Coordinates of C-alpha atoms in Angstrom, one line a residue:
X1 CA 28.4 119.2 -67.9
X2 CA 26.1 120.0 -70.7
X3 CA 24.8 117.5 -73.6
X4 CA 24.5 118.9 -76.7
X5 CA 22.4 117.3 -79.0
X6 CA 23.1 116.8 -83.1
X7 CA 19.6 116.9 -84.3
X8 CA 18.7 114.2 -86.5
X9 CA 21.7 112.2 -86.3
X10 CA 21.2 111.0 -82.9
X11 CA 24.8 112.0 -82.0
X12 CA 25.9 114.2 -78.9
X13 CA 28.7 116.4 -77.8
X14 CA 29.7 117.2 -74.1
X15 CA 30.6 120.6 -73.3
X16 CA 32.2 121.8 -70.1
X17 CA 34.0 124.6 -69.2
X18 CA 37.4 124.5 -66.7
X19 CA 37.9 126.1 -63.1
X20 CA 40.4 128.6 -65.5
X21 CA 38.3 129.3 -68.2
X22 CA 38.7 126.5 -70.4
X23 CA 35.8 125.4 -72.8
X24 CA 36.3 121.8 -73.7
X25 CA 33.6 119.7 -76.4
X26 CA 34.1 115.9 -76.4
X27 CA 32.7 113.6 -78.6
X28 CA 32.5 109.8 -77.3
X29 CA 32.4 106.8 -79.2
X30 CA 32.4 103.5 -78.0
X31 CA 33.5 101.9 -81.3
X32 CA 36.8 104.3 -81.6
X33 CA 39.7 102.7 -81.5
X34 CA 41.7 105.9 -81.3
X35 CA 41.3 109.2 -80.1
X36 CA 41.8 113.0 -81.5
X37 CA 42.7 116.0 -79.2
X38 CA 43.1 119.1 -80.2
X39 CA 43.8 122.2 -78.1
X40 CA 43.2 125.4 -80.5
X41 CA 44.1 129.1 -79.4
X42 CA 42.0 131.8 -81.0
X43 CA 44.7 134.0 -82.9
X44 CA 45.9 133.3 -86.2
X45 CA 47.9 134.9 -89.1
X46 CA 45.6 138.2 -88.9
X47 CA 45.4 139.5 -86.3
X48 CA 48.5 141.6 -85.8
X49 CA 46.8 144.4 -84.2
X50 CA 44.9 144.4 -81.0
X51 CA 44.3 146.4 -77.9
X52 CA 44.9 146.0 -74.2
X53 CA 43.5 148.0 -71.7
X54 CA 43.3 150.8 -74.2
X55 CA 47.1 150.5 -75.9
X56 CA 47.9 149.8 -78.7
X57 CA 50.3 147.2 -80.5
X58 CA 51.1 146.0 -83.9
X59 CA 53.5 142.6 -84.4
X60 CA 55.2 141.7 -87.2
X61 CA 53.6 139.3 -89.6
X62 CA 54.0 135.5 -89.1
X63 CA 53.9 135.8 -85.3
X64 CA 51.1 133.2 -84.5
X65 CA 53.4 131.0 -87.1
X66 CA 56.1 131.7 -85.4
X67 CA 54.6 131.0 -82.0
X68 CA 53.2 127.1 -83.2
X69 CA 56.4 126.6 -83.4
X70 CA 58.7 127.6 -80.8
X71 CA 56.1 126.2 -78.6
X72 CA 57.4 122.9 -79.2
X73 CA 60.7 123.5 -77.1
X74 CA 59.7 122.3 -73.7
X75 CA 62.9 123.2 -72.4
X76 CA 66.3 123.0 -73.2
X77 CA 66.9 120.5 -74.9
X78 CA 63.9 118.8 -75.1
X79 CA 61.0 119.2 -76.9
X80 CA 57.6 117.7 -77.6
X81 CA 58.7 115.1 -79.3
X82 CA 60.5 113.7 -76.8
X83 CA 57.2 114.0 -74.7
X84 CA 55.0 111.7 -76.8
X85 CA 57.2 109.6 -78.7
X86 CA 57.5 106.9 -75.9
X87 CA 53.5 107.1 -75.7
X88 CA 53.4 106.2 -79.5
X89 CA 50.8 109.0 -80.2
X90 CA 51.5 111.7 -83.2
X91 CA 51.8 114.7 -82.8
X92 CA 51.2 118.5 -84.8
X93 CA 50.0 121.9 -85.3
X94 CA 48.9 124.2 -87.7
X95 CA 48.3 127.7 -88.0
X96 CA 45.5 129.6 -90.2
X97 CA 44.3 133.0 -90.7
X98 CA 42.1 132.7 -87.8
X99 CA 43.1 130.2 -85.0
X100 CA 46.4 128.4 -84.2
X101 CA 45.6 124.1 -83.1
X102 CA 48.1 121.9 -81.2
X103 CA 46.9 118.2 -82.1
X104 CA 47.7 114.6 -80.6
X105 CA 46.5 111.4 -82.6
X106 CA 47.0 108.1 -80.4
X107 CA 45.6 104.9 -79.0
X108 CA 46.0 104.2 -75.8
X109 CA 47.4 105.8 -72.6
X110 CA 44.7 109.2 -73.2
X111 CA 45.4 110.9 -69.9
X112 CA 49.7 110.8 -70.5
X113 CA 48.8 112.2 -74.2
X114 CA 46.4 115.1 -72.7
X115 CA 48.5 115.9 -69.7
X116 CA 51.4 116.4 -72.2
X117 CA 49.5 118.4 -74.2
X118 CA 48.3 120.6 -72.0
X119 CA 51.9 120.8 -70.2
X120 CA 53.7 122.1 -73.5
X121 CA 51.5 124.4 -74.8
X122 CA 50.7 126.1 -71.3
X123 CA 54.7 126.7 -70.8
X124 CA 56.2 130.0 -71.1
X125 CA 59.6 128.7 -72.0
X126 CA 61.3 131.3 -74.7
X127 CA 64.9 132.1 -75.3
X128 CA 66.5 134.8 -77.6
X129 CA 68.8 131.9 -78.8
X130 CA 65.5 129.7 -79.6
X131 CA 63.9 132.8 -81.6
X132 CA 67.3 133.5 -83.5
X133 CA 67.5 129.8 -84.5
X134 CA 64.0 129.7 -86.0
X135 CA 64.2 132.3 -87.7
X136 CA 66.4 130.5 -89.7
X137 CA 64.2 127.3 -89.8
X138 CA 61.1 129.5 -90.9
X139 CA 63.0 131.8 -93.2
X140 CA 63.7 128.2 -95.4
X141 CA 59.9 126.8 -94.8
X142 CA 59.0 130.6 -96.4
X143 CA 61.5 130.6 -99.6
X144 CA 60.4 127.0 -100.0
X145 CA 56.7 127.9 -100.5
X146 CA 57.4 130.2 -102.9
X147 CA 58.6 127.2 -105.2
X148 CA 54.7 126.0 -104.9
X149 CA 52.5 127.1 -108.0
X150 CA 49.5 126.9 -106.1
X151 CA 50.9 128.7 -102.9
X152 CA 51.8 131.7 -105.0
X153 CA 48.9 131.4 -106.8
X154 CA 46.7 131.3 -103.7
X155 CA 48.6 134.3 -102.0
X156 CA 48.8 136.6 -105.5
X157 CA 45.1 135.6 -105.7
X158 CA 44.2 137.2 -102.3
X159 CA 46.3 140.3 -102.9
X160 CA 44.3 141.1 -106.1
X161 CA 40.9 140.1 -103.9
X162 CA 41.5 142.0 -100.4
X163 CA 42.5 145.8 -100.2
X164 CA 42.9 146.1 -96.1
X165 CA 42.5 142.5 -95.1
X166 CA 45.2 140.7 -93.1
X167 CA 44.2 137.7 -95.7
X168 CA 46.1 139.6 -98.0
X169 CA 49.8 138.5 -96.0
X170 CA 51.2 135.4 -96.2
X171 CA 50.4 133.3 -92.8
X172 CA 54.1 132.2 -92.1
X173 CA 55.0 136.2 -93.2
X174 CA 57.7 137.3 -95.5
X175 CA 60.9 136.3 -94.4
X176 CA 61.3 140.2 -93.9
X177 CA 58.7 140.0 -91.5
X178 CA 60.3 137.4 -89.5
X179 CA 63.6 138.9 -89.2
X180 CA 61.8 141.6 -86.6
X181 CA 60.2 139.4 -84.8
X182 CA 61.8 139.5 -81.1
X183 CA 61.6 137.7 -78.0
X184 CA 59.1 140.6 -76.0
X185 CA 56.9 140.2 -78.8
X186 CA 56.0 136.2 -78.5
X187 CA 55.9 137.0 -74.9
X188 CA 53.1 139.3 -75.2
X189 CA 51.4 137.0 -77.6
X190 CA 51.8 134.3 -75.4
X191 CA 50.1 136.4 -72.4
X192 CA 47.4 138.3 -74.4
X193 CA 46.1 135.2 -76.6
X194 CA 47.5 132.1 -75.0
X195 CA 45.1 131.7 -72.2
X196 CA 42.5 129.7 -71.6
X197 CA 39.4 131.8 -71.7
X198 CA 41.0 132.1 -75.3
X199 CA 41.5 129.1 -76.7
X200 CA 39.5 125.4 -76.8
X201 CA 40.4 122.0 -76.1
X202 CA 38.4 119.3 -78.6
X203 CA 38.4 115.1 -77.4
X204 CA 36.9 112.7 -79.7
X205 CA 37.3 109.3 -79.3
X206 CA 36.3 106.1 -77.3
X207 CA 36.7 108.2 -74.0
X208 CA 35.3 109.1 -70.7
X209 CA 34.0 112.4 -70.7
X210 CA 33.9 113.4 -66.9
X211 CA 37.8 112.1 -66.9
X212 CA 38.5 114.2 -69.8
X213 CA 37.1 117.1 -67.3
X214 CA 39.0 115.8 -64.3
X215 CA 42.5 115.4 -66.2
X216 CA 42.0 119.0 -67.4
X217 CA 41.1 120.6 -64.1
X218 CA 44.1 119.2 -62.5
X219 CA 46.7 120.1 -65.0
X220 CA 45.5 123.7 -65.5
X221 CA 45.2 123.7 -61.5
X222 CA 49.3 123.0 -61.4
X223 CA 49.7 125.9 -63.9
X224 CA 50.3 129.8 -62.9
X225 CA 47.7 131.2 -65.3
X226 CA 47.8 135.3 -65.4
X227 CA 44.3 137.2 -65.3
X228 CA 43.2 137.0 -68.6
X229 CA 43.8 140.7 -70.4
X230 CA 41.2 140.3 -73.0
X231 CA 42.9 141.5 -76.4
X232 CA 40.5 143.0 -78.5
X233 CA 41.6 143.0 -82.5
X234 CA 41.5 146.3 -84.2
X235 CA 39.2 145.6 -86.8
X236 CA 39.7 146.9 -90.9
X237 CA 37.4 148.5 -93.2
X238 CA 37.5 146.4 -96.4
X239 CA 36.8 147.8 -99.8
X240 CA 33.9 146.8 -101.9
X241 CA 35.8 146.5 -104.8
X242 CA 38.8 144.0 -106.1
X243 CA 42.3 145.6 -105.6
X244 CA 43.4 144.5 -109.2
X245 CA 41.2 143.1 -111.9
X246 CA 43.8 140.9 -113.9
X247 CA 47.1 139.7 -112.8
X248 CA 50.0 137.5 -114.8
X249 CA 52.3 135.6 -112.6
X250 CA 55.1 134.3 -114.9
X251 CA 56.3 130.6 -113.9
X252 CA 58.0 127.3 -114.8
X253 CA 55.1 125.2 -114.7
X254 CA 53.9 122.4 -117.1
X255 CA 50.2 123.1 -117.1
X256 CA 48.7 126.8 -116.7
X257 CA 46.7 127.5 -114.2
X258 CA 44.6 130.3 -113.3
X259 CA 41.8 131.5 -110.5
X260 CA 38.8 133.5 -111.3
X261 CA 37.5 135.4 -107.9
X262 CA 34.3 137.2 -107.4
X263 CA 33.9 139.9 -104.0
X264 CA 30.3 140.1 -103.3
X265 CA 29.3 142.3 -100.3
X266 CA 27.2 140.1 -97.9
X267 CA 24.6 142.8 -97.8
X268 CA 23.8 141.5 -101.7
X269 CA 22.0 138.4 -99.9
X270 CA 19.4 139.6 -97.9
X271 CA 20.3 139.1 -94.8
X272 CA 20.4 135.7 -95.1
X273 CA 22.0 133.1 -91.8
X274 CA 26.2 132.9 -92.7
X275 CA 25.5 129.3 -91.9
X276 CA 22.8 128.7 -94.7
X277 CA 23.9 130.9 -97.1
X278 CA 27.5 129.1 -96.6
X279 CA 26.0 125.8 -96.9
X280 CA 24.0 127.0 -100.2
X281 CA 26.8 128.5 -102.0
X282 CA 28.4 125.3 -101.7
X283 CA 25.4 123.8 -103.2
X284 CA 25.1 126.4 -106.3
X285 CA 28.4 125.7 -106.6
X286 CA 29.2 122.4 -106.7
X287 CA 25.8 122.0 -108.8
X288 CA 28.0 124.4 -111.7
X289 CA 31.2 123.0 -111.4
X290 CA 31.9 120.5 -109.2
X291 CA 33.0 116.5 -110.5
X292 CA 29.4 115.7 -111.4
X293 CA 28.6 119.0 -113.1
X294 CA 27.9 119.1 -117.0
X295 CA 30.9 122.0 -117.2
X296 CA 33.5 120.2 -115.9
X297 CA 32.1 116.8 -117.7
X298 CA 32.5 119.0 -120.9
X299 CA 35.6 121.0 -120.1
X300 CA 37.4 117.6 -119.3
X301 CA 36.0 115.8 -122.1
X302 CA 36.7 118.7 -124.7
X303 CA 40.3 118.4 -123.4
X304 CA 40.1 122.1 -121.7
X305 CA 41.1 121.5 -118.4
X306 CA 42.8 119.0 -116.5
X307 CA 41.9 120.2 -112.9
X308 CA 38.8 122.4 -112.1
X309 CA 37.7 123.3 -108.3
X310 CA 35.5 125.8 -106.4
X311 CA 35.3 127.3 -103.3
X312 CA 33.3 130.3 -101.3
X313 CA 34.6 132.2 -98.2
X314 CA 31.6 133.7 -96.4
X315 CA 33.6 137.0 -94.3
X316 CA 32.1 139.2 -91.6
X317 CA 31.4 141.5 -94.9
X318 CA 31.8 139.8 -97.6
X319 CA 31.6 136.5 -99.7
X320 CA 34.3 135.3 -101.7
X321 CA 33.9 133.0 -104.6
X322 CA 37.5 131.7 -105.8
X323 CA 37.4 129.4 -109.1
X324 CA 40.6 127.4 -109.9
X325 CA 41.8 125.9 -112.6
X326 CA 44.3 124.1 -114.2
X327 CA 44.7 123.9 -118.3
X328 CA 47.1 124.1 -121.4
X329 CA 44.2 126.8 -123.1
X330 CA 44.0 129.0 -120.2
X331 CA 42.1 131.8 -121.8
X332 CA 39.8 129.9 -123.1
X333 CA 39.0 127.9 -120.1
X334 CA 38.8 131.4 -118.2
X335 CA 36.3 132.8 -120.4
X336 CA 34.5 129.0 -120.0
X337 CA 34.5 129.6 -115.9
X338 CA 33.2 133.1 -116.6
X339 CA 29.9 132.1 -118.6
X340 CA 29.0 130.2 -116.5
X341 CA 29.3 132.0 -113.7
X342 CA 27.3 134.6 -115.3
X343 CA 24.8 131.9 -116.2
X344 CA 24.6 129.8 -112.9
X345 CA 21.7 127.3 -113.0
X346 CA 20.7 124.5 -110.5
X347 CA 17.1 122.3 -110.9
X348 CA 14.6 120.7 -108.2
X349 CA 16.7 117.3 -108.7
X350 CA 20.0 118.4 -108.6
X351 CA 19.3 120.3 -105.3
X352 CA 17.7 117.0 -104.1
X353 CA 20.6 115.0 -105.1
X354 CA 23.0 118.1 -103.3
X355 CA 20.9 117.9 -100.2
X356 CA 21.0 114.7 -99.8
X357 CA 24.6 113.8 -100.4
X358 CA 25.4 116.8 -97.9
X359 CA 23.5 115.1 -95.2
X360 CA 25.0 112.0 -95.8
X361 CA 28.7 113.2 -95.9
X362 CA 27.1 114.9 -92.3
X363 CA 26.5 111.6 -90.8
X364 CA 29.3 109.8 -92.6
X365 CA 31.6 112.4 -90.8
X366 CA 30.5 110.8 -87.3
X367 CA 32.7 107.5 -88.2
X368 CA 35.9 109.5 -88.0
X369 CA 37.4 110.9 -84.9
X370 CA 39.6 113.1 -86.5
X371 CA 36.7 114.5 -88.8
X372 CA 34.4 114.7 -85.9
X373 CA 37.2 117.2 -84.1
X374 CA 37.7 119.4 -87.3
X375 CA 33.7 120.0 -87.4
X376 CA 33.9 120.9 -83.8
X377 CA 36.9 123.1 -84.5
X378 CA 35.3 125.0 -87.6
X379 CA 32.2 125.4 -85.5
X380 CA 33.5 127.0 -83.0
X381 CA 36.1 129.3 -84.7
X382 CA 33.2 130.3 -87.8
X383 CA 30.5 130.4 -85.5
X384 CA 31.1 130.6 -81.8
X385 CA 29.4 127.6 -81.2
X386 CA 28.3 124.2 -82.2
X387 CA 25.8 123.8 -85.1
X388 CA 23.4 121.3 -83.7
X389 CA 20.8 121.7 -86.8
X390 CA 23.0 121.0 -90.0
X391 CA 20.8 118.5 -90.8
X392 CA 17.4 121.0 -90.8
X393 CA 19.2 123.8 -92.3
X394 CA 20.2 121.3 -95.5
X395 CA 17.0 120.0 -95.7
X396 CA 14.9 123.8 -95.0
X397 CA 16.6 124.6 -98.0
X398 CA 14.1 125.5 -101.0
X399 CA 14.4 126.3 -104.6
X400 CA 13.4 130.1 -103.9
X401 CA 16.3 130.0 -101.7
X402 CA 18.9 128.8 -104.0
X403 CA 17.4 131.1 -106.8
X404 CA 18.0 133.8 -104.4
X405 CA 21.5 133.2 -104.0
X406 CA 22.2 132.6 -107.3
X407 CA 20.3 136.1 -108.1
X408 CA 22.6 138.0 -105.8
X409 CA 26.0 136.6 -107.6
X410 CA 27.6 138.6 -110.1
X411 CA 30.4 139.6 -111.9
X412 CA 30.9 143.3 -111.1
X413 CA 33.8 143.1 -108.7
X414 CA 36.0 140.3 -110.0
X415 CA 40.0 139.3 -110.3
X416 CA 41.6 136.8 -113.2
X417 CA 44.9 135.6 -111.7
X418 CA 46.8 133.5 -114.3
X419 CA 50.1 131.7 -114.3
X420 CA 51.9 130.6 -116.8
X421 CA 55.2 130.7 -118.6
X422 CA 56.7 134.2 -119.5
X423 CA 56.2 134.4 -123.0

């Protein structure tokens, strides 16, 4: 088993691999008095389109959705529920663009809880008459979404940003989409993606790490788990520019709101590490526009906006800056968020003050098992591994390297999405 090492934080995570293919990363802490698994499958919302062995195939949107949750039938009858309810634990899932997690949250009894885990989510057991009746239950979760302003928002936001990206499609899928969805098809999700060699299993809590490797070795050991056929996602060629430039989305809500979005090609910043130039666009922009900013100081006191946020998506080409906000002047608030993104500024203190508060949020994070898990999980999905430096990269950061971020950010390819009532 290998120790990996957090530098500077004095932290460690365990990484093994199973006998099937299995990588697991535990994190141990003594003082825990619960523990976090979760057991995360690399496909998500996007990736519709692979090949096998030189075929092609396409599946309807919403699949990996879909697929979270018909795995929770364990077999007729029963479901997981039924599995961890006497053990006290919670239990969940979630699906996102890129990766699909199963997690358990409990306190005692850690070896039931993983064993259950790992028994659900490695069972083939589908039914036509399970897939017709969630298409019903999913067909309500989508048409209830809809009746979210920031969900529509969101979705309409990515549609003006994203010209051949599967980011561009609603993860759950239209219910259109899910209407075509048939049993052969979550079979062949389940053997193409579902395996082990394809997927990662995340501990963190007051455990033992070389039981945690036992306990999966024999489950996966009772399982019959196919060769694995290596799926390999066709891949799109994204456009430089936005797909729409402004977009009106007439609503029933109380308080516009709006998002302004910038597409930057990645090329624009030098060449710079995804990992640092992810960590300093969060610093730029949460120096402009974040609680303790001077804008959003003004905009609140001025009585401009009542909500303001920022976030940046760094893509295998692209970056995406997305600015939200929410006020009853909406057009003047947009042309507020524009300035300033033309005029972005950051000093020597202010980074200080960033760098330091990151780092401490860093260490902060290693109090919490369920935060401790997330890191893990982002690392591994974003990056492929764990980021043992965060610390160094925050603090490697210089002026001449947040002036050269800032440098590269424009305004050339950008979408206004704004909702508000029909006039």
């Amino acid at each position: 088993m290998e120790t990996i090492k957090i530098k500077g934080i004095a932290e460690e995570i365990y990484f093994t691999t199973s006998k099937d293919g299995l990588p697991i990363y535990i994190w141990k802490d003594e003082y825990a008095k619960s523990f976090y698994i979760s057991l995360n499958v690399k496909y998500g919302s996007i990736h519709t389109e692979f090949m096998i062995n030189n075929k092609k195939y396409k599946v309807p949107n919403g699949i990996a959705h879909f697929m979270e949750h018909i795995k929770f039938n364990v077999k007729k009858g029963v479901t997981a529920n039924d599995l961890f309810d006497p053990l006290g634990s919670d239990i969940n899932a979630f699906t996102t663009f890129r990766y699909t997690s199963y997690l358990v949250y409990g306190t005692n009894k850690i070896a039931d809880n993983l064993n259950n885990l790992l028994d659900y989510v490695y069972n083939p057991y589908f039914t036509k008459d399970m897939i017709k009746k969630e298409k019903g239950i999913i067909a309500s979760e989508i048409n209830m979404g809809k009746d979210q302003p920031y969900n529509n928002l969101y979705f309409e936001f990515n549609k003006c940003i994203y010209d051949k990206e599967k980011y561009r499609n609603l993860i759950t899928g239209e219910v259109e989409d899910i209407k075509q969805i048939e049993l052969e098809d979550i079979k062949l999700i389940y053997d193409a993606f579902y395996h082990p060699k394809n997927m990662f299993l995340v501990v963190s809590g007051n455990i033992n790490h070389y039981e945690i490797e036992k306990i999966v070795n024999n489950n996966l050991s009772t399982k019959n788990i196919i060769e694995y056929l290596e799926p390999e996602i066709t891949k799109t060629k994204e456009s430089k520019r936005v797909v729409v430039k402004k977009r009106f989305i007439p609503a029933n809500v109380e308080v516009a709101k709006a998002k302004v979005g910038l597409k930057i090609p990645i090329k624009d910043f030098k060449n710079v590490d995804k990992i640092k130039l992810s960590l300093m666009l969060s610093i730029v922009l949460n120096s402009n526009f974040g609680d303790t900013s001077d804008l959003k100081e003004e905009l609140l006191q001025d009585g401009l906006i009542t909500y303001l946020s920022s976030n940046r998506y760094v893509m295998d080409d692209f970056v995406i800056i997305d600015i939200t906000i929410e006020s009853n002047y909406i057009d003047e608030a947009i042309k507020k968020i524009i300035n300033a993104l033309n005029n972005l500024k950051i000093d020597k203190e202010d980074l200080k003050r960033k760098i330091n508060s990151s780092v401490a949020t860093l260490v902060l994070n290693y109090e919490d098992v369920e935060q401790v898990n997330g890191m893990i999980q982002n690392n591994i999905i974003y990056y492929d591994r764990i980021v043992d430096n965060l610390k160094e990269i925050y603090e490697s950061v210089t002026m001449e390297d947040i002036n050269g971020i800032i440098e590269a950010i424009n305004t050339k390819e950008m979408t206004i999405v704004k909702m508000d009532k029909a006039i």
